[in-house]
Tab-separated table of C-alpha atoms in Angstrom:
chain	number	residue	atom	x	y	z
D	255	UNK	CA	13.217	10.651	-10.639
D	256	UNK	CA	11.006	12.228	-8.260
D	257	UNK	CA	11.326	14.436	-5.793
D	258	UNK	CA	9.947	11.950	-2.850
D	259	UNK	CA	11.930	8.793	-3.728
D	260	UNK	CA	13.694	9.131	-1.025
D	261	UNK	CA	10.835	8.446	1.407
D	262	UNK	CA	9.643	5.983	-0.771
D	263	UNK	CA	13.102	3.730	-0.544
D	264	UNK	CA	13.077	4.573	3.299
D	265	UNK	CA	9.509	3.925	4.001
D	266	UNK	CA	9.767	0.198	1.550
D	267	UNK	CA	12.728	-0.540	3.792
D	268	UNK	CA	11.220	0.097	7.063
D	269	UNK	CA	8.417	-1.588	6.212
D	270	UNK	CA	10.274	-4.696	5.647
D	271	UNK	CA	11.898	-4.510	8.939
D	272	UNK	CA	9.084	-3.648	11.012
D	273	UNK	CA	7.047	-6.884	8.934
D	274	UNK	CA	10.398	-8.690	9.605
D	275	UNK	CA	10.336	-8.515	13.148
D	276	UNK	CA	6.433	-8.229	13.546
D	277	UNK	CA	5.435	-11.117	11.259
D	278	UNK	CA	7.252	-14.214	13.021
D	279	UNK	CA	5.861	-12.764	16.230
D	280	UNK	CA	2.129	-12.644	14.784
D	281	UNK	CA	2.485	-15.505	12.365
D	282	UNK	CA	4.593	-18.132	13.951
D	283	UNK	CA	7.036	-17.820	10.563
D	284	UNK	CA	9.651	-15.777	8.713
D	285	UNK	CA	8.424	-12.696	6.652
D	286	UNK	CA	9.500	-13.756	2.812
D	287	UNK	CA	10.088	-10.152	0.751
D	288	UNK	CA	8.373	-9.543	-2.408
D	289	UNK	CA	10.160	-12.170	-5.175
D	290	UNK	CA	8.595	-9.783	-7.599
D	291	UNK	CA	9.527	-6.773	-6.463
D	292	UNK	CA	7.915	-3.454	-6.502
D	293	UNK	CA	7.427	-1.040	-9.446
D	294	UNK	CA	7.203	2.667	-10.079
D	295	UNK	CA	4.574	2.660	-12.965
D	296	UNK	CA	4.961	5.867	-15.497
D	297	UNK	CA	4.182	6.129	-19.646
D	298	UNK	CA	8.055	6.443	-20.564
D	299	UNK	CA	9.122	3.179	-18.182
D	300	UNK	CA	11.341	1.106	-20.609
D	301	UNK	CA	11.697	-1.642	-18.255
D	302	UNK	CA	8.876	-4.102	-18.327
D	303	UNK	CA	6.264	-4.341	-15.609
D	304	UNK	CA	4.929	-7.829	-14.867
D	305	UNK	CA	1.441	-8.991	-15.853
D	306	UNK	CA	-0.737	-9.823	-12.988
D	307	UNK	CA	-1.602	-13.437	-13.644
D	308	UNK	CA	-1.116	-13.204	-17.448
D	309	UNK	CA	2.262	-13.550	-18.807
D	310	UNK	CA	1.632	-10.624	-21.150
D	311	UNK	CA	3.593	-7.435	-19.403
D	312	UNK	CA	1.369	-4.911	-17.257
D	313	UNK	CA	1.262	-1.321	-19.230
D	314	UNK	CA	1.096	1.703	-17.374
D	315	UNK	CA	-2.209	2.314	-18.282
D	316	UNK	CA	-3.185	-1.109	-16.342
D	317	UNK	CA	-1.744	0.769	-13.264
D	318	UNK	CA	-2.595	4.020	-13.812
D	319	UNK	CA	-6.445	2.395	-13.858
D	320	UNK	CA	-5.613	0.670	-10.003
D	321	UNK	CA	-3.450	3.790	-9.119
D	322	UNK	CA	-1.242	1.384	-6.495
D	323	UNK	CA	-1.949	-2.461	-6.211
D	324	UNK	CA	0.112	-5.638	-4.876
D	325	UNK	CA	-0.350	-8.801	-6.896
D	326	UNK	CA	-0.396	-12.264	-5.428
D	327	UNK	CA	0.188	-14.033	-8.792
D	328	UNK	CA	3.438	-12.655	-9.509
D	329	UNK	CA	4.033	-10.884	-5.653
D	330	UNK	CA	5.274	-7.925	-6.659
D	331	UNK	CA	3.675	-4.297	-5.799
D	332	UNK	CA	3.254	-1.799	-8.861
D	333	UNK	CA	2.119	2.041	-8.430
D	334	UNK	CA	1.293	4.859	-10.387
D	335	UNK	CA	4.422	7.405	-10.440
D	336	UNK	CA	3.383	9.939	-13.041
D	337	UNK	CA	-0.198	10.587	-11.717
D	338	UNK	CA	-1.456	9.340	-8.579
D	339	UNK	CA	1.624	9.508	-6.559
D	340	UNK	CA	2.743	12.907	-7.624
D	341	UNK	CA	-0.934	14.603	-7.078
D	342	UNK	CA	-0.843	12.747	-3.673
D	343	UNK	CA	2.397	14.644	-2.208
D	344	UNK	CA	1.229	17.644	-4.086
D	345	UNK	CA	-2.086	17.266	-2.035
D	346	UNK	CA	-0.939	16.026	1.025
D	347	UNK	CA	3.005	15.342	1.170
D	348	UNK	CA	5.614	13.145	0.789
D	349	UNK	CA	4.527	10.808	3.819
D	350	UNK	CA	1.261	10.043	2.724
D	351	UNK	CA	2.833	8.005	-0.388
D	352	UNK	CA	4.455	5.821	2.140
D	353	UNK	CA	1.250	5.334	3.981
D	354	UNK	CA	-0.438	3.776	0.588
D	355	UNK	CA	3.193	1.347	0.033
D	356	UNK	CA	2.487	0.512	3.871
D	357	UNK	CA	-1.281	-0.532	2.698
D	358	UNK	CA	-0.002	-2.511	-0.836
D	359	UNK	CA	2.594	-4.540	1.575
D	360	UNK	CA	-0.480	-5.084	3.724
D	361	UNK	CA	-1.839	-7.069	1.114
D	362	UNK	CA	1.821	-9.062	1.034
D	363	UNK	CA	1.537	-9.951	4.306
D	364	UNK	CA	-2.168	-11.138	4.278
D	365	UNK	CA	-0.643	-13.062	1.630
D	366	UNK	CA	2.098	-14.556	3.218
D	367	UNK	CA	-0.497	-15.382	6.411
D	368	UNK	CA	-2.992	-17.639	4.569
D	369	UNK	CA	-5.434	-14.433	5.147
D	370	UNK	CA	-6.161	-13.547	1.117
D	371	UNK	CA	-9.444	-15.392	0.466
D	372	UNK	CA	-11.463	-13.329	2.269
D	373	UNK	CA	-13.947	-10.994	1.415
D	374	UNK	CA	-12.888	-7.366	-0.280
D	375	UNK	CA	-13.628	-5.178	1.937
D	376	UNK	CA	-12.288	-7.032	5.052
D	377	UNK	CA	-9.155	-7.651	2.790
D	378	UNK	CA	-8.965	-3.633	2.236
D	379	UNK	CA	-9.337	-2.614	5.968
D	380	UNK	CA	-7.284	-5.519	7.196
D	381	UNK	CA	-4.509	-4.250	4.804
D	382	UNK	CA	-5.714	-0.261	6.568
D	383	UNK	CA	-5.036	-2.085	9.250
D	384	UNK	CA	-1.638	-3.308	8.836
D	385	UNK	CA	-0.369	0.022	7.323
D	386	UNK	CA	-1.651	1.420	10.708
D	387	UNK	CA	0.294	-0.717	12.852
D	388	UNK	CA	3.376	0.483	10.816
D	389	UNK	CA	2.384	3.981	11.121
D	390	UNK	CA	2.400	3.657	14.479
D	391	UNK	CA	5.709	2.506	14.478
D	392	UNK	CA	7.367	5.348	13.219
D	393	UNK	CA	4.975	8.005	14.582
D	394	UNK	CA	6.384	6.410	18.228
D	395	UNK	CA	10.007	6.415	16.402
D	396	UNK	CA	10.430	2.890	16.109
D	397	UNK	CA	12.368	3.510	12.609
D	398	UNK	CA	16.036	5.083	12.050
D	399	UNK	CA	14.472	5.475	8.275
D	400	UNK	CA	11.577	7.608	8.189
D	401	UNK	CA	9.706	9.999	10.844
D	402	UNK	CA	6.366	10.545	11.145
D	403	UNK	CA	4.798	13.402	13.268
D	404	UNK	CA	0.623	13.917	13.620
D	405	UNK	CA	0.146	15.689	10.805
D	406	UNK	CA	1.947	13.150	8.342
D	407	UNK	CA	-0.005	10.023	9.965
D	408	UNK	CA	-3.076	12.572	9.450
D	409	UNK	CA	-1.817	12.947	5.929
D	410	UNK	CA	-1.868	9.633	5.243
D	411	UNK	CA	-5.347	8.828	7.063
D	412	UNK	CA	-6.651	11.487	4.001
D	413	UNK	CA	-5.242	9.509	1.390
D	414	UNK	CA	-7.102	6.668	2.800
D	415	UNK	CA	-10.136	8.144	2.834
D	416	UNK	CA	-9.667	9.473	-0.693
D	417	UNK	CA	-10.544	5.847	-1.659
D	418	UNK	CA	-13.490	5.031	0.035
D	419	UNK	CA	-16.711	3.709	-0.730
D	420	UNK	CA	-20.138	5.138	-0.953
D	421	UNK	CA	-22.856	3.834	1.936
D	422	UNK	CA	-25.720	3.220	-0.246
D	423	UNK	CA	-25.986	1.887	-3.209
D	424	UNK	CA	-23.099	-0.787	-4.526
D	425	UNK	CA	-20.762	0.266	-1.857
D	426	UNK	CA	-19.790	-2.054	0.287
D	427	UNK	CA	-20.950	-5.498	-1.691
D	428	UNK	CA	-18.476	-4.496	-4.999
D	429	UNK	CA	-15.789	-7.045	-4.696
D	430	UNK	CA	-13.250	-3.920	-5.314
D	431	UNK	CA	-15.047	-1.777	-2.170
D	432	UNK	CA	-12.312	-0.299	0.376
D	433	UNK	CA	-14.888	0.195	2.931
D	434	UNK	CA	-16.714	3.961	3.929
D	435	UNK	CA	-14.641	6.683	5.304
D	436	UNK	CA	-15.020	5.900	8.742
D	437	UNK	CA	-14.455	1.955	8.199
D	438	UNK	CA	-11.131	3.183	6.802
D	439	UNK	CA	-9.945	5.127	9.637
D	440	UNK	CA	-11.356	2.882	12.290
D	441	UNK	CA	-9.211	0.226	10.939
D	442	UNK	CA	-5.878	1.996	10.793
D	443	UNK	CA	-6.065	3.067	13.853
D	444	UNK	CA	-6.966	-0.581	15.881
């Protein structure tokens, strides 16, 4: 147990409904949930965690190394809930946890649009993106789950740039890059 999984199961079900209602109207189609489900990651987890791609079981050192990720293989989300997450709320609160969920399911709906085979970087900001629009939604109190105010959409904007890639360099061109800083917050908030 933690002591924010209670805006994590609020913010995973408003996210549904908000990519319940907004997909179809995007898309043209229904918004399928996660068959694999998603997965709080943490050294004493007795329940397996899927493999991404491999049918050998994900360990929580394989998440700990991504610190949150979605996979398309086995479409299910997986995060890091003794390390990453805590020192995140510890940082910067509660909120900006769901803010990085909102991102993962990004990459679930990109998925479920035909939009995954595209470059990294365009994937990552796309998926920024996506967990802006939802932001938006419950800054503007669109959700009966979950409020946002500035500072927690500001919180979560940090946690985005937390993860962010250097200008010179690799940067950009490494197939894992997130995109600079400013790429980052320019694309939540389109």
């Amino acid at each position: 147990e933690q002591p924010y999984d209670g805006v994590l199961t609020a913010a995973v079900g408003d996210i549904q409904a908000f990519w319940a209602d907004a997909f179809p109207e995007a898309y043209g189609t229904e918004f399928e949930p996660l068959s694999g489900g998603i997965c709080a990651a943490y050294p004493a987890r007795q329940e397996p965690i899927p493999g991404c791609g491999t049918e050998q079981d994900s360990t929580y050192e394989d998440v700990a190394d991504l610190g949150a990720f979605y996979c398309i293989a086995g479409d299910f989300m997986a995060y890091d809930d003794d390390s990453l997450m805590p020192s995140l709320v510890d940082e910067l609160g509660k909120e900006a946890v769901a803010i990085v969920l909102a991102h993962e399911f990004g990459h679930a709906v990109q998925a479920r649009a035909g939009e995954w085979e595209q470059p990294g970087v365009l994937k990552e900001q796309q998926a920024d993106c996506f967990a802006g629009a939802w932001s938006a939604h419950v800054a503007s109190g669109g959700s009966d789950l979950i409020v946002f105010d500035d500072t927690d959409v500001r919180s979560g904007l940090v946690a985005m740039i937390n993860v962010r890639d250097p200008v010179d360099g690799e940067g950009l061109a490494d197939p894992q890059a997130h995109g600079t800083g400013f790429d980052r917050v320019g694309a939540f908030q389109d």
